[in-house]
Amino acid sequence: MAETSSAKFTVQHPFDAESTGDCILRACDGTEFKVSRLVLTLASSVFHDMFALPPVTSEGKDQTEVPVIPVEEDAPTLQALLQMIYPIDPPHITSLQLAQKLVTACDKYFISTTKLRLYLRDALNDDKVLKEDPLACYALLWKIGWEEGAIKASRYTHTFQLADSVIAKKLVEQAGDLEALLRLLRMRDSREEGLDDLLSIVKNGSHYV
């Protein structure tokens, strides 16, 4: 299996230089991925519209040359994104940072996050990852519409002062929705009320011991 190494990143098949792709996506670090316009067009309306435009030609330029499209994503993010939209084995996502970058890329290229939710389950359902940055995990899970995961992540956020404008603003920005903050506040209030009721029951019960 042929592979191309660029900027210390190894491009996996079928995105390597020997791919049958008809265009190249160049990551921000210079890593190049040879890809199929058809696959990109089917997965993203942004790429669909881009390839619908007439190609820009330069005098004396070889018309058979594969076009190169520079993108803002780094190589690991771009490869994971391509693995997600190609009919191949899905990406193995193990970090919150990569998950955040993938969701951002999906938003940018208008790519559905339905499949992405499946690939993020292992990473964002891991207690270690949730404890690393619970607010960011909650915001990301809210953004991709995984309510069950967001509720679980919310349980790790009780040490954060949500009344702090800096924290609240960051959460809303990451989640892309004010309702994410309001829902988190409601869940916190509900849990605190439940805890107060439980303590009251325990206290009242101690009188009969």
PDB file of C-alpha atoms in Angstrom:
ATOM      1  CA  MET A   1       0.000   0.000   0.000  1.00  0.00           C
ATOM      2  CA  ALA A   2       1.544   3.259  -1.100  1.00  0.00           C
ATOM      3  CA  GLU A   3       1.775   6.165   1.296  1.00  0.00           C
ATOM      4  CA  THR A   4       3.020   9.701   1.008  1.00  0.00           C
ATOM      5  CA  SER A   5       4.736  11.481   3.862  1.00  0.00           C
ATOM      6  CA  SER A   6       4.622  15.243   4.127  1.00  0.00           C
ATOM      7  CA  ALA A   7       5.260  17.575   7.032  1.00  0.00           C
ATOM      8  CA  LYS A   8       5.915  14.486   9.219  1.00  0.00           C
ATOM      9  CA  PHE A   9       2.409  13.204   8.589  1.00  0.00           C
ATOM     10  CA  THR A  10       1.773   9.984   6.680  1.00  0.00           C
ATOM     11  CA  VAL A  11      -1.137  10.166   4.266  1.00  0.00           C
ATOM     12  CA  GLN A  12      -3.012   6.882   4.184  1.00  0.00           C
ATOM     13  CA  HIS A  13      -4.480   5.164   1.138  1.00  0.00           C
ATOM     14  CA  PRO A  14      -6.763   6.052  -0.667  1.00  0.00           C
ATOM     15  CA  PHE A  15      -5.642   9.669  -0.288  1.00  0.00           C
ATOM     16  CA  ASP A  16      -1.948   9.161  -1.119  1.00  0.00           C
ATOM     17  CA  ALA A  17      -0.132  10.269  -4.264  1.00  0.00           C
ATOM     18  CA  GLU A  18      -0.990   7.044  -6.131  1.00  0.00           C
ATOM     19  CA  SER A  19      -4.701   7.537  -5.588  1.00  0.00           C
ATOM     20  CA  THR A  20      -6.993   7.709  -8.604  1.00  0.00           C
ATOM     21  CA  GLY A  21      -8.320  11.027  -7.278  1.00  0.00           C
ATOM     22  CA  ASP A  22      -8.741  13.991  -9.593  1.00  0.00           C
ATOM     23  CA  CYS A  23      -7.899  16.857  -7.240  1.00  0.00           C
ATOM     24  CA  ILE A  24      -5.649  17.573  -4.264  1.00  0.00           C
ATOM     25  CA  LEU A  25      -6.592  19.072  -0.919  1.00  0.00           C
ATOM     26  CA  ARG A  26      -3.574  20.731   0.682  1.00  0.00           C
ATOM     27  CA  ALA A  27      -3.741  20.972   4.476  1.00  0.00           C
ATOM     28  CA  CYS A  28      -2.505  24.086   6.287  1.00  0.00           C
ATOM     29  CA  ASP A  29       0.733  22.275   7.145  1.00  0.00           C
ATOM     30  CA  GLY A  30       1.407  21.453   3.483  1.00  0.00           C
ATOM     31  CA  THR A  31       0.282  17.823   3.574  1.00  0.00           C
ATOM     32  CA  GLU A  32      -1.464  16.853   0.343  1.00  0.00           C
ATOM     33  CA  PHE A  33      -4.424  14.486  -0.043  1.00  0.00           C
ATOM     34  CA  LYS A  34      -5.368  13.255  -3.508  1.00  0.00           C
ATOM     35  CA  VAL A  35      -9.131  12.893  -3.498  1.00  0.00           C
ATOM     36  CA  SER A  36     -12.183  12.319  -5.655  1.00  0.00           C
ATOM     37  CA  ARG A  37     -14.244  15.360  -6.599  1.00  0.00           C
ATOM     38  CA  LEU A  38     -17.323  13.145  -6.883  1.00  0.00           C
ATOM     39  CA  VAL A  39     -17.053  11.940  -3.274  1.00  0.00           C
ATOM     40  CA  LEU A  40     -16.494  15.486  -1.993  1.00  0.00           C
ATOM     41  CA  THR A  41     -19.398  16.786  -4.083  1.00  0.00           C
ATOM     42  CA  LEU A  42     -21.798  14.170  -2.707  1.00  0.00           C
ATOM     43  CA  ALA A  43     -20.739  14.827   0.891  1.00  0.00           C
ATOM     44  CA  SER A  44     -20.554  18.629   0.888  1.00  0.00           C
ATOM     45  CA  SER A  45     -22.597  21.336  -0.783  1.00  0.00           C
ATOM     46  CA  VAL A  46     -19.610  23.661  -0.383  1.00  0.00           C
ATOM     47  CA  PHE A  47     -17.432  21.413  -2.538  1.00  0.00           C
ATOM     48  CA  HIS A  48     -20.361  20.842  -4.896  1.00  0.00           C
ATOM     49  CA  ASP A  49     -20.638  24.571  -5.544  1.00  0.00           C
ATOM     50  CA  MET A  50     -16.858  24.962  -5.738  1.00  0.00           C
ATOM     51  CA  PHE A  51     -16.468  22.310  -8.443  1.00  0.00           C
ATOM     52  CA  ALA A  52     -19.463  23.683 -10.345  1.00  0.00           C
ATOM     53  CA  LEU A  53     -17.486  26.853 -11.050  1.00  0.00           C
ATOM     54  CA  PRO A  54     -15.472  26.978 -14.273  1.00  0.00           C
ATOM     55  CA  PRO A  55     -11.785  26.222 -13.639  1.00  0.00           C
ATOM     56  CA  VAL A  56      -9.325  29.093 -13.579  1.00  0.00           C
ATOM     57  CA  THR A  57      -6.798  28.581 -16.359  1.00  0.00           C
ATOM     58  CA  SER A  58      -3.429  30.191 -16.867  1.00  0.00           C
ATOM     59  CA  GLU A  59      -1.683  30.628 -20.211  1.00  0.00           C
ATOM     60  CA  GLY A  60       0.800  27.858 -20.802  1.00  0.00           C
ATOM     61  CA  LYS A  61      -0.470  25.766 -17.881  1.00  0.00           C
ATOM     62  CA  ASP A  62      -0.903  22.040 -18.443  1.00  0.00           C
ATOM     63  CA  GLN A  63      -4.689  21.473 -18.486  1.00  0.00           C
ATOM     64  CA  THR A  64      -4.228  17.832 -17.395  1.00  0.00           C
ATOM     65  CA  GLU A  65      -2.552  18.884 -14.154  1.00  0.00           C
ATOM     66  CA  VAL A  66      -4.468  17.903 -11.021  1.00  0.00           C
ATOM     67  CA  PRO A  67      -5.822  21.058  -9.332  1.00  0.00           C
ATOM     68  CA  VAL A  68      -4.628  21.836  -5.809  1.00  0.00           C
ATOM     69  CA  ILE A  69      -7.058  23.325  -3.302  1.00  0.00           C
ATOM     70  CA  PRO A  70      -5.554  24.774  -0.106  1.00  0.00           C
ATOM     71  CA  VAL A  71      -7.702  24.351   3.017  1.00  0.00           C
ATOM     72  CA  GLU A  72      -7.380  25.613   6.597  1.00  0.00           C
ATOM     73  CA  GLU A  73      -7.571  22.229   8.333  1.00  0.00           C
ATOM     74  CA  ASP A  74      -4.433  20.448   9.568  1.00  0.00           C
ATOM     75  CA  ALA A  75      -3.486  17.003   8.256  1.00  0.00           C
ATOM     76  CA  PRO A  76      -4.929  14.825  11.072  1.00  0.00           C
ATOM     77  CA  THR A  77      -8.266  16.658  10.892  1.00  0.00           C
ATOM     78  CA  LEU A  78      -8.440  16.494   7.106  1.00  0.00           C
ATOM     79  CA  GLN A  79      -7.619  12.797   7.003  1.00  0.00           C
ATOM     80  CA  ALA A  80     -10.244  11.999   9.671  1.00  0.00           C
ATOM     81  CA  LEU A  81     -12.810  14.089   7.765  1.00  0.00           C
ATOM     82  CA  LEU A  82     -12.068  12.245   4.516  1.00  0.00           C
ATOM     83  CA  GLN A  83     -12.258   8.878   6.266  1.00  0.00           C
ATOM     84  CA  MET A  84     -15.665   9.899   7.550  1.00  0.00           C
ATOM     85  CA  ILE A  85     -17.135  10.740   4.134  1.00  0.00           C
ATOM     86  CA  TYR A  86     -15.433   8.001   2.089  1.00  0.00           C
ATOM     87  CA  PRO A  87     -16.898   4.454   2.034  1.00  0.00           C
ATOM     88  CA  ILE A  88     -13.929   3.085   3.997  1.00  0.00           C
ATOM     89  CA  ASP A  89     -13.139   2.269   7.622  1.00  0.00           C
ATOM     90  CA  PRO A  90     -14.173   5.205   9.847  1.00  0.00           C
ATOM     91  CA  PRO A  91     -11.645   7.423  11.657  1.00  0.00           C
ATOM     92  CA  HIS A  92     -10.477   6.485  15.135  1.00  0.00           C
ATOM     93  CA  ILE A  93     -11.078   9.601  17.214  1.00  0.00           C
ATOM     94  CA  THR A  94      -9.503   9.507  20.660  1.00  0.00           C
ATOM     95  CA  SER A  95      -9.097  13.145  21.661  1.00  0.00           C
ATOM     96  CA  LEU A  96     -11.416  16.038  22.427  1.00  0.00           C
ATOM     97  CA  GLN A  97      -9.252  18.367  20.334  1.00  0.00           C
ATOM     98  CA  LEU A  98      -9.640  16.283  17.168  1.00  0.00           C
ATOM     99  CA  ALA A  99     -13.360  15.903  17.825  1.00  0.00           C
ATOM    100  CA  GLN A 100     -13.740  19.687  18.107  1.00  0.00           C
ATOM    101  CA  LYS A 101     -11.811  20.257  14.888  1.00  0.00           C
ATOM    102  CA  LEU A 102     -13.937  17.700  13.034  1.00  0.00           C
ATOM    103  CA  VAL A 103     -17.200  19.279  14.153  1.00  0.00           C
ATOM    104  CA  THR A 104     -15.876  22.694  13.087  1.00  0.00           C
ATOM    105  CA  ALA A 105     -14.897  21.284   9.681  1.00  0.00           C
ATOM    106  CA  CYS A 106     -18.322  19.662   9.239  1.00  0.00           C
ATOM    107  CA  ASP A 107     -19.977  23.004   9.979  1.00  0.00           C
ATOM    108  CA  LYS A 108     -17.678  24.787   7.556  1.00  0.00           C
ATOM    109  CA  TYR A 109     -18.275  22.393   4.647  1.00  0.00           C
ATOM    110  CA  PHE A 110     -21.967  21.722   5.444  1.00  0.00           C
ATOM    111  CA  ILE A 111     -21.286  18.034   6.066  1.00  0.00           C
ATOM    112  CA  SER A 112     -23.863  16.146   8.128  1.00  0.00           C
ATOM    113  CA  THR A 113     -22.683  15.257  11.643  1.00  0.00           C
ATOM    114  CA  THR A 114     -25.011  12.225  11.810  1.00  0.00           C
ATOM    115  CA  LYS A 115     -22.225   9.733  11.139  1.00  0.00           C
ATOM    116  CA  LEU A 116     -19.793  11.803  13.165  1.00  0.00           C
ATOM    117  CA  ARG A 117     -21.901  11.219  16.273  1.00  0.00           C
ATOM    118  CA  LEU A 118     -21.263   7.491  15.894  1.00  0.00           C
ATOM    119  CA  TYR A 119     -17.510   7.991  15.579  1.00  0.00           C
ATOM    120  CA  LEU A 120     -17.349  10.353  18.570  1.00  0.00           C
ATOM    121  CA  ARG A 121     -19.162   8.032  20.970  1.00  0.00           C
ATOM    122  CA  ASP A 122     -16.048   6.279  22.262  1.00  0.00           C
ATOM    123  CA  ALA A 123     -14.027   9.464  22.735  1.00  0.00           C
ATOM    124  CA  LEU A 124     -16.741  11.626  24.285  1.00  0.00           C
ATOM    125  CA  ASN A 125     -18.206   8.842  26.403  1.00  0.00           C
ATOM    126  CA  ASP A 126     -14.879   8.254  28.138  1.00  0.00           C
ATOM    127  CA  ASP A 127     -14.793   9.489  31.749  1.00  0.00           C
ATOM    128  CA  LYS A 128     -11.152  10.532  31.349  1.00  0.00           C
ATOM    129  CA  VAL A 129     -11.996  12.777  28.381  1.00  0.00           C
ATOM    130  CA  LEU A 130     -15.083  14.170  30.124  1.00  0.00           C
ATOM    131  CA  LYS A 131     -13.057  15.099  33.208  1.00  0.00           C
ATOM    132  CA  GLU A 132     -10.364  16.748  31.068  1.00  0.00           C
ATOM    133  CA  ASP A 133     -12.681  19.565  29.950  1.00  0.00           C
ATOM    134  CA  PRO A 134     -16.310  18.836  30.888  1.00  0.00           C
ATOM    135  CA  LEU A 135     -17.703  22.161  29.664  1.00  0.00           C
ATOM    136  CA  ALA A 136     -16.095  21.758  26.241  1.00  0.00           C
ATOM    137  CA  CYS A 137     -17.368  18.169  26.035  1.00  0.00           C
ATOM    138  CA  TYR A 138     -20.860  19.270  27.013  1.00  0.00           C
ATOM    139  CA  ALA A 139     -20.828  22.066  24.428  1.00  0.00           C
ATOM    140  CA  LEU A 140     -19.605  19.756  21.679  1.00  0.00           C
ATOM    141  CA  LEU A 141     -22.149  17.050  22.482  1.00  0.00           C
ATOM    142  CA  TRP A 142     -24.910  19.653  22.527  1.00  0.00           C
ATOM    143  CA  LYS A 143     -23.748  21.021  19.175  1.00  0.00           C
ATOM    144  CA  ILE A 144     -23.919  17.638  17.435  1.00  0.00           C
ATOM    145  CA  GLY A 145     -27.310  16.886  18.973  1.00  0.00           C
ATOM    146  CA  TRP A 146     -26.296  13.997  21.231  1.00  0.00           C
ATOM    147  CA  GLU A 147     -28.552  14.738  24.194  1.00  0.00           C
ATOM    148  CA  GLU A 148     -27.750  11.622  26.201  1.00  0.00           C
ATOM    149  CA  GLY A 149     -24.029  12.353  26.028  1.00  0.00           C
ATOM    150  CA  ALA A 150     -24.559  16.030  26.891  1.00  0.00           C
ATOM    151  CA  ILE A 151     -26.524  15.075  30.003  1.00  0.00           C
ATOM    152  CA  LYS A 152     -23.721  12.759  31.104  1.00  0.00           C
ATOM    153  CA  ALA A 153     -21.089  15.453  30.507  1.00  0.00           C
ATOM    154  CA  SER A 154     -23.161  17.967  32.469  1.00  0.00           C
ATOM    155  CA  ARG A 155     -22.615  15.924  35.630  1.00  0.00           C
ATOM    156  CA  TYR A 156     -18.948  16.888  35.560  1.00  0.00           C
ATOM    157  CA  THR A 157     -19.578  20.640  35.333  1.00  0.00           C
ATOM    158  CA  HIS A 158     -20.779  21.438  38.854  1.00  0.00           C
ATOM    159  CA  THR A 159     -17.489  23.050  39.893  1.00  0.00           C
ATOM    160  CA  PHE A 160     -17.813  25.716  37.189  1.00  0.00           C
ATOM    161  CA  GLN A 161     -19.348  29.097  38.006  1.00  0.00           C
ATOM    162  CA  LEU A 162     -21.853  29.449  35.180  1.00  0.00           C
ATOM    163  CA  ALA A 163     -22.778  32.918  36.428  1.00  0.00           C
ATOM    164  CA  ASP A 164     -19.285  34.035  35.415  1.00  0.00           C
ATOM    165  CA  SER A 165     -19.776  35.934  32.158  1.00  0.00           C
ATOM    166  CA  VAL A 166     -16.487  34.694  30.697  1.00  0.00           C
ATOM    167  CA  ILE A 167     -17.352  31.038  31.300  1.00  0.00           C
ATOM    168  CA  ALA A 168     -20.939  31.493  30.126  1.00  0.00           C
ATOM    169  CA  LYS A 169     -19.886  33.304  26.942  1.00  0.00           C
ATOM    170  CA  LYS A 170     -17.307  30.635  26.088  1.00  0.00           C
ATOM    171  CA  LEU A 171     -19.864  27.859  26.569  1.00  0.00           C
ATOM    172  CA  VAL A 172     -22.419  29.568  24.324  1.00  0.00           C
ATOM    173  CA  GLU A 173     -19.769  30.149  21.646  1.00  0.00           C
ATOM    174  CA  GLN A 174     -18.615  26.522  21.737  1.00  0.00           C
ATOM    175  CA  ALA A 175     -22.138  25.120  21.706  1.00  0.00           C
ATOM    176  CA  GLY A 176     -23.372  27.661  19.160  1.00  0.00           C
ATOM    177  CA  ASP A 177     -26.598  28.062  21.099  1.00  0.00           C
ATOM    178  CA  LEU A 178     -27.727  30.023  24.179  1.00  0.00           C
ATOM    179  CA  GLU A 179     -30.143  27.217  25.009  1.00  0.00           C
ATOM    180  CA  ALA A 180     -27.133  25.001  25.844  1.00  0.00           C
ATOM    181  CA  LEU A 181     -26.309  27.286  28.775  1.00  0.00           C
ATOM    182  CA  LEU A 182     -29.939  27.616  29.886  1.00  0.00           C
ATOM    183  CA  ARG A 183     -30.432  23.837  29.782  1.00  0.00           C
ATOM    184  CA  LEU A 184     -27.275  23.286  31.814  1.00  0.00           C
ATOM    185  CA  LEU A 185     -28.471  25.763  34.429  1.00  0.00           C
ATOM    186  CA  ARG A 186     -31.838  24.003  34.629  1.00  0.00           C
ATOM    187  CA  MET A 187     -30.195  20.605  35.065  1.00  0.00           C
ATOM    188  CA  ARG A 188     -27.963  21.987  37.798  1.00  0.00           C
ATOM    189  CA  ASP A 189     -30.941  23.516  39.642  1.00  0.00           C
ATOM    190  CA  SER A 190     -32.884  20.273  39.339  1.00  0.00           C
ATOM    191  CA  ARG A 191     -30.013  18.229  40.776  1.00  0.00           C
ATOM    192  CA  GLU A 192     -29.473  20.653  43.622  1.00  0.00           C
ATOM    193  CA  GLU A 193     -33.178  20.529  44.491  1.00  0.00           C
ATOM    194  CA  GLY A 194     -33.054  16.732  44.422  1.00  0.00           C
ATOM    195  CA  LEU A 195     -30.028  16.736  46.708  1.00  0.00           C
ATOM    196  CA  ASP A 196     -31.752  19.120  49.123  1.00  0.00           C
ATOM    197  CA  ASP A 197     -34.807  16.853  49.203  1.00  0.00           C
ATOM    198  CA  LEU A 198     -32.622  13.824  49.870  1.00  0.00           C
ATOM    199  CA  LEU A 199     -30.769  15.564  52.687  1.00  0.00           C
ATOM    200  CA  SER A 200     -34.079  16.642  54.178  1.00  0.00           C
ATOM    201  CA  ILE A 201     -35.348  13.046  54.143  1.00  0.00           C
ATOM    202  CA  VAL A 202     -32.145  11.802  55.771  1.00  0.00           C
ATOM    203  CA  LYS A 203     -32.288  14.549  58.413  1.00  0.00           C
ATOM    204  CA  ASN A 204     -35.928  13.912  59.235  1.00  0.00           C
ATOM    205  CA  GLY A 205     -35.365  10.186  59.322  1.00  0.00           C
ATOM    206  CA  SER A 206     -32.563  10.579  61.858  1.00  0.00           C
ATOM    207  CA  HIS A 207     -35.141  11.718  64.433  1.00  0.00           C
ATOM    208  CA  TYR A 208     -36.644   8.251  64.457  1.00  0.00           C
ATOM    209  CA  VAL A 209     -33.375   6.418  64.955  1.00  0.00           C
TER     210      VAL A 209
END
